[in-house]
Coordinates of C-alpha atoms in Angstrom, one line a residue:
X1 CA -5.6 -2.8 44.1
X2 CA -1.8 -2.9 44.7
X3 CA 0.0 -1.7 47.8
X4 CA 0.8 1.5 45.9
X5 CA -2.9 2.4 45.5
X6 CA -4.0 5.9 46.7
X7 CA -7.1 6.5 48.8
X8 CA -8.7 9.9 48.3
X9 CA -10.4 11.9 51.1
X10 CA -13.7 11.1 49.2
X11 CA -13.1 7.4 49.9
X12 CA -12.3 6.3 46.4
X13 CA -9.3 4.0 45.9
X14 CA -7.1 5.2 43.0
X15 CA -4.4 3.2 41.1
X16 CA -0.8 4.1 41.5
X17 CA 0.1 7.1 39.3
X18 CA -3.3 8.7 39.4
X19 CA -3.1 12.4 39.0
X20 CA -6.7 13.4 39.6
X21 CA -9.0 11.3 41.8
X22 CA -11.3 9.3 39.4
X23 CA -14.3 10.0 41.6
X24 CA -14.1 13.6 42.9
X25 CA -11.3 15.1 40.8
X26 CA -9.1 16.3 43.6
X27 CA -5.5 16.6 42.6
X28 CA -3.4 13.8 44.2
X29 CA -0.4 15.2 46.0
X30 CA 3.0 14.1 44.7
X31 CA 1.7 13.2 41.2
X32 CA 0.9 16.6 39.7
X33 CA 4.3 16.8 37.9
X34 CA 3.3 13.9 35.7
X35 CA 0.8 16.0 33.7
X36 CA 2.5 19.3 34.4
X37 CA -0.3 20.5 36.8
X38 CA 2.3 21.7 39.3
X39 CA 3.4 24.4 36.8
X40 CA 0.0 25.7 35.6
X41 CA -3.3 26.7 37.2
X42 CA -5.6 25.0 34.7
X43 CA -5.8 21.2 35.1
X44 CA -4.7 18.9 32.3
X45 CA -7.8 17.0 31.3
X46 CA -6.7 15.2 28.2
X47 CA -6.7 11.8 30.0
X48 CA -8.8 12.9 33.0
X49 CA -5.8 12.6 35.3
X50 CA -5.9 8.8 35.1
X51 CA -3.0 6.5 35.8
X52 CA -1.3 5.5 32.6
X53 CA 1.0 2.5 32.7
X54 CA 3.6 4.2 30.5
X55 CA 3.9 7.1 33.0
X56 CA 3.8 5.0 36.1
X57 CA 5.8 1.8 35.7
X58 CA 9.3 1.9 34.5
X59 CA 11.0 -0.8 36.5
X60 CA 11.3 -3.9 34.3
X61 CA 12.2 -4.4 30.6
X62 CA 8.5 -5.0 29.8
X63 CA 7.6 -1.6 31.4
X64 CA 10.3 0.2 29.5
X65 CA 9.3 -1.5 26.2
X66 CA 5.7 -0.5 26.9
X67 CA 6.7 3.1 27.6
X68 CA 8.8 3.2 24.5
X69 CA 6.0 2.1 22.1
X70 CA 3.3 4.1 23.8
X71 CA 5.1 7.3 23.0
X72 CA 3.4 9.3 20.2
X73 CA 6.9 10.6 19.1
X74 CA 8.1 7.0 18.5
X75 CA 5.0 6.3 16.4
X76 CA 5.4 9.4 14.4
X77 CA 9.1 8.7 13.7
X78 CA 8.3 5.1 12.7
X79 CA 5.7 6.5 10.2
X80 CA 8.2 9.1 8.9
X81 CA 10.9 6.5 8.4
X82 CA 8.5 4.1 6.6
X83 CA 7.2 6.8 4.3
X84 CA 10.7 8.0 3.4
X85 CA 11.8 4.4 2.6
X86 CA 8.7 3.8 0.7
X87 CA 9.4 6.8 -1.5
X88 CA 13.0 5.7 -2.0
X89 CA 11.8 2.4 -3.2
X90 CA 10.1 4.1 -6.2
X91 CA 13.2 5.8 -7.5
X92 CA 14.0 2.8 -9.7
X93 CA 11.8 -0.1 -10.7
X94 CA 11.3 -2.9 -8.3
X95 CA 12.9 -6.2 -9.3
X96 CA 9.7 -7.8 -10.7
X97 CA 9.2 -4.8 -13.0
X98 CA 12.7 -4.3 -14.4
X99 CA 11.8 -5.8 -17.7
X100 CA 15.3 -7.1 -18.5
X101 CA 16.9 -10.6 -18.9
X102 CA 19.9 -9.3 -16.9
X103 CA 20.2 -10.5 -13.3
X104 CA 19.4 -7.7 -10.7
X105 CA 23.0 -7.6 -9.6
X106 CA 24.0 -6.4 -13.1
X107 CA 20.8 -4.6 -14.2
X108 CA 20.7 -1.8 -11.7
X109 CA 24.4 -1.0 -12.1
X110 CA 24.4 -1.0 -15.9
X111 CA 21.1 0.8 -16.3
X112 CA 21.4 3.4 -13.6
X113 CA 25.1 3.6 -12.8
X114 CA 26.5 4.1 -9.3
X115 CA 23.2 5.1 -7.7
X116 CA 21.5 2.0 -9.2
X117 CA 24.2 -0.2 -7.7
X118 CA 23.7 1.4 -4.2
X119 CA 19.9 0.9 -4.7
X120 CA 20.5 -2.8 -5.3
X121 CA 23.0 -3.2 -2.5
X122 CA 20.7 -1.6 0.1
X123 CA 18.0 -4.1 -0.9
X124 CA 15.6 -1.4 -2.2
X125 CA 15.1 -3.4 -5.4
X126 CA 12.8 -5.8 -3.5
X127 CA 11.7 -3.5 -0.7
X128 CA 8.0 -4.0 -0.2
X129 CA 8.2 -7.7 0.5
X130 CA 11.5 -7.5 2.4
X131 CA 11.5 -8.7 6.1
X132 CA 12.8 -5.3 7.4
X133 CA 10.1 -3.3 5.6
X134 CA 7.3 -5.6 6.9
X135 CA 8.9 -5.3 10.3
X136 CA 8.7 -1.5 10.1
X137 CA 5.0 -1.8 9.2
X138 CA 4.4 -4.2 12.0
X139 CA 6.2 -1.9 14.5
X140 CA 3.8 0.9 13.5
X141 CA 0.9 -1.4 14.3
X142 CA 2.5 -2.4 17.7
X143 CA 3.0 1.3 18.5
X144 CA -0.6 2.1 17.6
X145 CA -2.0 -0.8 19.7
X146 CA 0.1 -0.1 22.8
X147 CA -0.5 3.7 22.6
X148 CA -4.2 3.1 22.3
X149 CA -4.5 0.6 25.2
X150 CA -2.2 2.8 27.3
X151 CA -4.6 5.7 26.9
X152 CA -8.0 4.2 26.3
X153 CA -8.3 1.9 29.2
X154 CA -7.5 4.4 32.0
X155 CA -9.5 7.2 30.2
X156 CA -12.6 4.9 30.0
X157 CA -12.2 3.9 33.7
X158 CA -11.9 7.5 34.8
X159 CA -15.0 8.6 32.8
X160 CA -17.0 5.7 34.1
X161 CA -15.9 6.4 37.7
X162 CA -16.5 10.1 37.7
X163 CA -19.0 11.3 40.3
X164 CA -21.5 14.1 40.1
X165 CA -20.2 15.6 43.3
X166 CA -16.7 17.0 42.5
X167 CA -14.1 18.6 44.7
X168 CA -14.1 22.4 44.8
X169 CA -10.5 22.6 43.7
X170 CA -11.3 20.5 40.6
X171 CA -14.1 22.8 39.6
X172 CA -12.2 26.1 40.2
X173 CA -9.2 24.8 38.2
X174 CA -11.1 24.2 35.0
X175 CA -10.3 26.4 32.0
X176 CA -13.7 28.2 32.0
X177 CA -14.9 29.2 35.5
X178 CA -17.5 31.4 37.0
X179 CA -16.9 31.8 40.7
X180 CA -19.1 32.9 43.6
X181 CA -22.4 33.1 41.8
X182 CA -25.3 34.2 44.0
X183 CA -28.1 32.0 42.6
X184 CA -31.6 31.3 43.8
X185 CA -33.6 28.2 43.2
X186 CA -35.2 29.7 40.0
X187 CA -31.7 30.3 38.6
X188 CA -30.6 26.7 39.3
X189 CA -33.8 25.4 37.7
X190 CA -33.4 27.5 34.7
X191 CA -29.8 26.3 34.3
X192 CA -31.0 22.7 34.5
X193 CA -33.7 23.4 32.0
X194 CA -31.3 25.1 29.5
X195 CA -28.8 22.3 29.8
X196 CA -31.5 19.7 29.0
X197 CA -32.7 21.8 26.0
X198 CA -29.1 21.7 24.7
X199 CA -29.2 17.9 24.9
X200 CA -27.0 17.5 28.0
X201 CA -27.5 14.6 30.3
X202 CA -28.0 16.1 33.8
X203 CA -27.0 14.3 37.0
X204 CA -27.6 15.5 40.5
X205 CA -26.2 14.6 43.9
X206 CA -26.8 16.5 47.1
X207 CA -27.2 19.8 45.3
X208 CA -24.3 19.2 43.0
X209 CA -25.1 19.1 39.3
X210 CA -23.0 17.6 36.4
X211 CA -24.2 17.9 32.8
X212 CA -22.5 16.0 30.0
X213 CA -23.0 15.3 26.3
X214 CA -21.2 13.7 23.4
X215 CA -18.9 11.5 25.5
X216 CA -18.7 9.1 22.5
X217 CA -16.6 11.7 20.6
X218 CA -13.7 11.0 23.0
X219 CA -13.4 7.5 21.4
X220 CA -13.0 8.9 17.8
X221 CA -9.2 8.7 18.0
X222 CA -9.3 5.1 19.1
X223 CA -11.8 4.2 16.3
X224 CA -9.2 5.8 13.9
X225 CA -6.6 3.5 15.4
X226 CA -8.7 0.4 14.8
X227 CA -9.1 1.4 11.2
X228 CA -5.3 2.0 10.9
X229 CA -4.5 -1.4 12.4
X230 CA -6.8 -3.1 9.9
X231 CA -5.1 -1.3 7.1
X232 CA -1.6 -2.2 8.4
X233 CA -2.7 -5.9 8.7
X234 CA -4.0 -5.8 5.1
X235 CA -0.6 -4.4 4.0
X236 CA 1.2 -7.2 5.8
X237 CA -1.1 -9.8 4.3
X238 CA -0.1 -8.6 0.8
X239 CA 3.2 -10.5 1.2
X240 CA 1.3 -13.8 1.1
X241 CA 0.3 -15.2 -2.3
X242 CA -3.0 -16.5 -0.9
X243 CA -4.0 -12.9 -0.3
X244 CA -2.1 -10.9 -3.0
X245 CA -0.4 -11.5 -6.3
X246 CA 1.3 -8.9 -8.4
X247 CA 3.5 -10.6 -11.0
X248 CA 4.6 -10.3 -14.6
X249 CA 4.9 -12.7 -17.6
X250 CA 6.0 -12.3 -21.2
X251 CA 4.0 -14.5 -23.7
X252 CA 5.0 -14.6 -27.3
X253 CA 2.5 -15.0 -30.1
X254 CA 1.6 -18.7 -30.4
X255 CA 3.1 -19.5 -27.1
X256 CA 1.5 -21.0 -24.0
X257 CA 3.1 -20.0 -20.6
X258 CA 2.3 -20.9 -17.0
X259 CA 0.7 -18.0 -15.2
X260 CA 3.2 -17.1 -12.4
X261 CA 2.2 -17.2 -8.8
X262 CA -0.6 -19.7 -9.4
X263 CA 1.4 -22.8 -8.3
X264 CA 1.4 -23.9 -12.0
X265 CA -2.3 -24.4 -12.0
X266 CA -3.1 -21.9 -14.7
X267 CA -1.7 -21.3 -18.2
X268 CA -2.1 -18.5 -20.7
X269 CA -1.9 -18.8 -24.5
X270 CA -1.2 -15.8 -26.7
X271 CA -3.2 -16.6 -29.9
X272 CA -2.3 -13.2 -31.4
X273 CA -1.3 -9.7 -30.7
X274 CA -3.1 -6.7 -32.2
X275 CA -1.5 -3.3 -32.6
X276 CA -3.4 -0.5 -34.1
X277 CA -2.7 3.2 -34.8
X278 CA -4.9 6.2 -35.3
X279 CA -5.5 7.0 -39.0
X280 CA -6.2 10.7 -39.6
X281 CA -7.7 9.9 -43.0
X282 CA -10.3 7.4 -41.8
X283 CA -10.9 9.0 -38.3
X284 CA -11.8 12.6 -39.1
X285 CA -12.6 13.4 -35.5
X286 CA -8.9 13.0 -34.7
X287 CA -7.5 14.5 -37.9
X288 CA -6.7 18.0 -36.6
X289 CA -5.1 16.6 -33.4
X290 CA -2.9 14.2 -35.4
X291 CA -1.8 16.8 -38.0
X292 CA 1.1 18.1 -35.9
X293 CA 2.2 14.6 -34.7
X294 CA 5.1 13.2 -36.6
X295 CA 5.2 9.7 -35.1
X296 CA 2.3 7.3 -35.3
X297 CA -0.1 7.4 -32.3
X298 CA -1.0 4.0 -30.9
X299 CA -4.7 3.3 -30.7
X300 CA -4.8 -0.3 -29.4
X301 CA -2.6 -2.8 -27.7
X302 CA -4.4 -6.1 -27.5
X303 CA -3.6 -9.7 -26.7
X304 CA -6.0 -12.4 -27.7
X305 CA -5.6 -14.9 -24.9
X306 CA -6.9 -18.3 -23.8
X307 CA -6.7 -19.3 -20.2
X308 CA -6.2 -22.9 -19.3
X309 CA -6.3 -24.9 -16.0
X310 CA -4.4 -28.1 -15.4
X311 CA -6.8 -31.1 -15.0
X312 CA -4.4 -33.1 -12.8
X313 CA -1.2 -32.8 -10.8
X314 CA 1.8 -32.6 -13.2
X315 CA 5.2 -34.1 -12.5
X316 CA 8.3 -32.1 -13.3
X317 CA 9.1 -32.4 -17.0
X318 CA 5.7 -33.8 -17.8
X319 CA 3.4 -32.0 -20.3
X320 CA 0.3 -30.8 -18.4
X321 CA -3.2 -31.8 -19.4
X322 CA -5.1 -28.5 -19.9
X323 CA -8.7 -27.5 -20.1
X324 CA -10.0 -24.2 -21.2
X325 CA -11.3 -21.8 -18.5
X326 CA -12.0 -18.7 -20.5
X327 CA -10.8 -16.7 -23.4
X328 CA -10.9 -13.0 -24.2
X329 CA -9.2 -9.8 -25.5
X330 CA -6.8 -8.2 -23.1
X331 CA -6.5 -4.4 -23.6
X332 CA -5.2 -1.6 -21.5
X333 CA -7.3 -1.4 -18.4
X334 CA -9.5 -4.1 -19.7
X335 CA -8.2 -7.3 -18.2
X336 CA -9.3 -10.9 -18.6
X337 CA -10.4 -12.3 -15.2
X338 CA -10.6 -15.8 -13.9
X339 CA -11.0 -17.4 -10.5
X340 CA -9.9 -14.3 -8.6
X341 CA -7.0 -13.4 -10.9
X342 CA -6.8 -10.7 -13.6
X343 CA -4.4 -10.4 -16.5
X344 CA -3.7 -6.8 -17.6
X345 CA -2.0 -5.6 -20.8
X346 CA 1.2 -4.0 -19.5
X347 CA 3.9 -4.2 -22.1
X348 CA 4.7 -5.2 -25.6
X349 CA 7.7 -6.1 -27.8
X350 CA 6.3 -5.3 -31.2
X351 CA 7.7 -7.7 -33.8
X352 CA 10.9 -7.8 -31.7
X353 CA 11.6 -11.5 -32.3
X354 CA 12.1 -13.8 -35.3
X355 CA 9.5 -16.5 -35.4
X356 CA 10.8 -18.2 -38.5
X357 CA 13.2 -17.7 -41.4
X358 CA 12.9 -19.3 -44.8
X359 CA 15.7 -20.1 -47.2
X360 CA 16.4 -21.7 -50.5
X361 CA 19.5 -23.4 -51.9
X362 CA 20.6 -23.0 -55.5
X363 CA 23.3 -24.4 -57.8
X364 CA 23.9 -22.8 -61.2
X365 CA 20.6 -20.9 -60.8
X366 CA 18.7 -24.1 -60.2
X367 CA 16.7 -24.3 -56.9
X368 CA 17.7 -27.5 -55.1
X369 CA 15.2 -27.0 -52.3
X370 CA 13.7 -24.8 -49.7
X371 CA 13.4 -25.1 -45.9
X372 CA 12.1 -23.0 -43.0
X373 CA 14.0 -22.6 -39.7
X374 CA 11.6 -22.1 -36.7
X375 CA 13.4 -20.4 -33.8
X376 CA 11.5 -22.2 -31.1
X377 CA 12.2 -25.6 -32.5
X378 CA 15.8 -24.9 -33.8
X379 CA 16.1 -28.3 -35.6
X380 CA 19.8 -29.4 -36.1
X381 CA 19.3 -30.4 -39.8
X382 CA 17.0 -30.3 -42.8
X383 CA 16.5 -32.8 -45.6
X384 CA 15.9 -31.2 -49.0
X385 CA 13.8 -34.0 -50.7
X386 CA 13.9 -32.3 -54.1
X387 CA 17.7 -32.8 -54.4
X388 CA 18.2 -35.4 -51.6
X389 CA 20.8 -33.2 -49.9
X390 CA 21.2 -32.3 -46.2
X391 CA 21.5 -28.9 -44.6
X392 CA 23.0 -29.0 -41.1
X393 CA 22.8 -26.2 -38.5
X394 CA 26.3 -26.0 -37.1
X395 CA 25.6 -23.1 -34.7
X396 CA 22.6 -21.2 -33.6
X397 CA 22.8 -17.8 -31.8
X398 CA 19.3 -16.5 -30.9
X399 CA 20.6 -13.1 -29.9
X400 CA 23.9 -12.8 -31.6
X401 CA 26.8 -10.8 -30.2
X402 CA 30.5 -10.8 -30.9
X403 CA 33.0 -11.2 -28.1
X404 CA 36.7 -11.7 -27.8
X405 CA 36.1 -15.5 -28.0
X406 CA 34.0 -15.2 -31.1
X407 CA 30.2 -15.2 -31.7
X408 CA 27.9 -16.0 -28.8
X409 CA 24.3 -15.5 -27.8
X410 CA 23.4 -12.8 -25.3
X411 CA 20.1 -14.5 -24.5
X412 CA 17.9 -17.4 -25.6
X413 CA 15.4 -15.1 -27.3
X414 CA 15.6 -14.7 -31.1
X415 CA 15.9 -10.9 -31.3
X416 CA 19.1 -10.9 -33.5
X417 CA 19.5 -14.4 -34.8
X418 CA 22.7 -15.8 -36.2
X419 CA 23.0 -19.2 -38.0
X420 CA 25.9 -21.1 -39.4
X421 CA 24.8 -23.7 -42.0
X422 CA 26.7 -26.6 -43.7
X423 CA 25.2 -27.6 -47.1
X424 CA 26.2 -30.7 -49.0
X425 CA 27.2 -30.0 -52.6
X426 CA 25.5 -32.7 -54.7
X427 CA 28.2 -32.5 -57.4
X428 CA 31.3 -32.6 -55.3
X429 CA 30.0 -34.1 -52.1
X430 CA 31.8 -31.4 -50.1
X431 CA 30.1 -29.3 -47.4
X432 CA 29.9 -25.6 -48.0
X433 CA 29.2 -23.2 -45.1
X434 CA 27.1 -20.1 -44.9
X435 CA 26.5 -17.5 -42.2
X436 CA 23.0 -16.0 -41.7
X437 CA 23.5 -12.5 -40.3
X438 CA 21.0 -9.6 -40.2
X439 CA 18.7 -11.1 -42.7
X440 CA 21.4 -11.7 -45.2
X441 CA 23.6 -14.8 -46.2
X442 CA 27.4 -14.6 -46.1
X443 CA 29.4 -17.4 -47.7
X444 CA 32.2 -18.5 -45.4
X445 CA 34.3 -19.6 -48.4
X446 CA 35.1 -18.0 -51.7
X447 CA 35.1 -21.5 -53.3
X448 CA 31.4 -22.1 -52.5
X449 CA 29.5 -23.2 -55.6
X450 CA 26.2 -23.3 -53.9
X451 CA 24.1 -20.1 -53.3
X452 CA 21.8 -19.7 -50.3
X453 CA 19.1 -17.0 -50.2
X454 CA 16.7 -15.7 -47.6
X455 CA 13.2 -16.1 -49.1
X456 CA 11.1 -15.0 -46.1
X457 CA 11.1 -13.6 -42.6
X458 CA 8.3 -14.0 -40.1
X459 CA 8.5 -11.9 -37.0
X460 CA 6.4 -12.1 -33.9
X461 CA 5.4 -9.8 -31.0
X462 CA 5.5 -10.6 -27.3
X463 CA 2.9 -9.4 -24.8
X464 CA 3.8 -8.3 -21.3
X465 CA 1.0 -9.3 -18.9
X466 CA 0.6 -8.2 -15.3
X467 CA -0.9 -10.9 -13.1
X468 CA -3.0 -9.5 -10.3
X469 CA -5.0 -11.0 -7.4
X470 CA -5.9 -8.9 -4.4
X471 CA -7.9 -10.3 -1.6
X472 CA -6.7 -7.5 0.7
X473 CA -8.9 -4.8 -0.9
X474 CA -11.9 -5.6 1.3
X475 CA -9.7 -5.2 4.3
X476 CA -8.3 -1.9 3.1
X477 CA -11.9 -0.7 2.4
X478 CA -13.0 -1.9 5.9
X479 CA -10.1 -0.2 7.6
X480 CA -10.6 3.0 5.6
X481 CA -14.3 3.0 6.4
X482 CA -13.7 2.6 10.1
X483 CA -11.0 5.2 10.0
X484 CA -13.4 7.7 8.5
X485 CA -16.1 6.9 11.1
X486 CA -13.5 7.8 13.7
X487 CA -12.6 11.0 11.9
X488 CA -16.3 12.1 11.8
X489 CA -16.9 11.0 15.4
X490 CA -14.0 13.0 16.8
X491 CA -14.2 16.0 14.4
X492 CA -17.9 17.0 14.4
X493 CA -18.9 16.3 18.0
X494 CA -17.3 17.6 21.2
X495 CA -17.3 16.1 24.7
X496 CA -18.7 18.9 26.9
X497 CA -19.3 19.0 30.6
X498 CA -20.6 21.5 33.1
X499 CA -20.2 21.2 36.9
X500 CA -22.3 23.3 39.2
X501 CA -20.8 23.2 42.7
X502 CA -22.8 24.6 45.6
X503 CA -20.6 26.3 48.3
X504 CA -23.4 27.1 50.6
X505 CA -25.7 30.1 51.3
X506 CA -26.7 30.2 47.6
X507 CA -23.1 30.6 46.4
X508 CA -22.1 28.5 43.4
X509 CA -19.0 27.8 41.4
X510 CA -19.5 26.7 37.8
X511 CA -16.7 24.9 35.9
X512 CA -16.7 24.1 32.2
X513 CA -14.7 21.6 30.2
X514 CA -14.7 20.6 26.5
X515 CA -12.1 18.5 24.7
X516 CA -12.0 20.9 21.7
X517 CA -13.6 24.0 20.2
X518 CA -13.6 26.4 23.2
X519 CA -14.9 29.2 21.0
X520 CA -18.1 27.1 20.3
X521 CA -18.3 26.2 24.0
X522 CA -18.3 29.9 25.0
X523 CA -21.1 30.6 22.6
X524 CA -23.1 27.7 24.0
X525 CA -22.6 29.0 27.5
X526 CA -24.5 32.2 26.5
X527 CA -27.5 29.9 25.7
X528 CA -27.1 27.8 28.9
X529 CA -26.9 30.9 31.3
X530 CA -29.6 32.8 29.5
X531 CA -32.2 34.4 31.9
X532 CA -30.0 33.5 35.0
X533 CA -27.8 35.5 37.3
X534 CA -24.6 33.6 36.4
X535 CA -21.7 35.9 36.2
X536 CA -19.4 36.1 33.2
X537 CA -17.0 33.2 32.7
X538 CA -13.3 33.7 32.9
X539 CA -10.9 31.8 30.5
X540 CA -8.2 31.1 33.0
X541 CA -5.8 29.9 30.3
X542 CA -6.0 33.2 28.5
X543 CA -5.6 35.1 31.8
X544 CA -2.5 33.0 32.6

């Protein structure tokens, strides 16, 4: 014990800051203001009058930090701030789900205006993995841990050190009290018998009796805190890819792309996209529901996928050696799973891109040859073997737009392709130029003798796949389970105690305490005092 320890008249040595003696319960002079006992008659029993560090030591920086985080108000404000920020983060899509080729600095301003720009500048576009958000979650955990230790340790020590023989003042300042009862031996025996029948543990010391039950319910709040800490740890672990992945990838038909957040270990191939609509003629069970619907109702979005894994480490720029892991059909809420990962159907660009465009070249109604331009390959020239002439691709604009400086491409994806061709005229040897625009051919000179036609268009769809892996779910489940155990533990049982204090000559004071449900305690007292001469109990808090 420190030099500031306080020795009670019962002989017990209490720690500095103790409010009620841990052994006999006598109020310690000079410390009653800590729990407000100096202003009320009924003793504050929430923490048994034990010495809490946050209420006792406020000298050093560590003491003040401890006192700050042990405050329930601080914990509540941290939770409120985190909840409000979490809600604000859902106002607009997070960066990984914005579904736009634009950089974030442009996307939020152009898509959502001034508020979108503020959203981006405040860092809300990437909130849930930001250092300050994780710090807030960690501070909530720190607050819970410190608040729990600050209360649990002294409370447990006080309950373990409590004596059967309590000071008279302690008994008389309980909320429910029956004073100056004239009881004989039969009455005391009957009280003892009734207490045991109500599942109380009865302790005796020199005529003093203490009965107690359900002490374990006092620990329910701290079991809650353990569950919450596990949940918060799981939330923090989600920022590490080894524990949690939530990413997105677009895969076009016929394309093989690396699965993001897998360290380039896994690849996914889109072997075909299937889009189906409900047909009221062939599906009679839906015909009446579909009668009033003008637009087609989608029935199925499906990506036929093959999952590959690299067989060896791949150097930058090197084509990876792949082996098939699994294949399957990815539909809404029906993912393909592999090695802890799951791919969900999350978006589609239905025939939004041009896979290939076929053309023919004619002179005087005679076809000189045909060729097909594949947008992924974008070859610079074609040789028409039938007429032994060359077709050159002078300019290629995958997503054509016109600017002040002329035509340019908005992105690398062939959503609105533009092509400028140069074709050799076999009669004159001159090059004639053509402009492919919006599925039509425009001659760039009125003197062109050649004619170029579009003979075929092949479009393709792109599938948006969400990549998920979540090893934190068991931790969330464990934390939630422990939290619910604490809720049940603290909600459905009550810590109840009865002190029978002999004053001499057959006079007894009886004090009652419960941590909650005083109405139920009063009803139980009727059973405990049945067939005895115990007087009616006074609720001193109601009298006050």
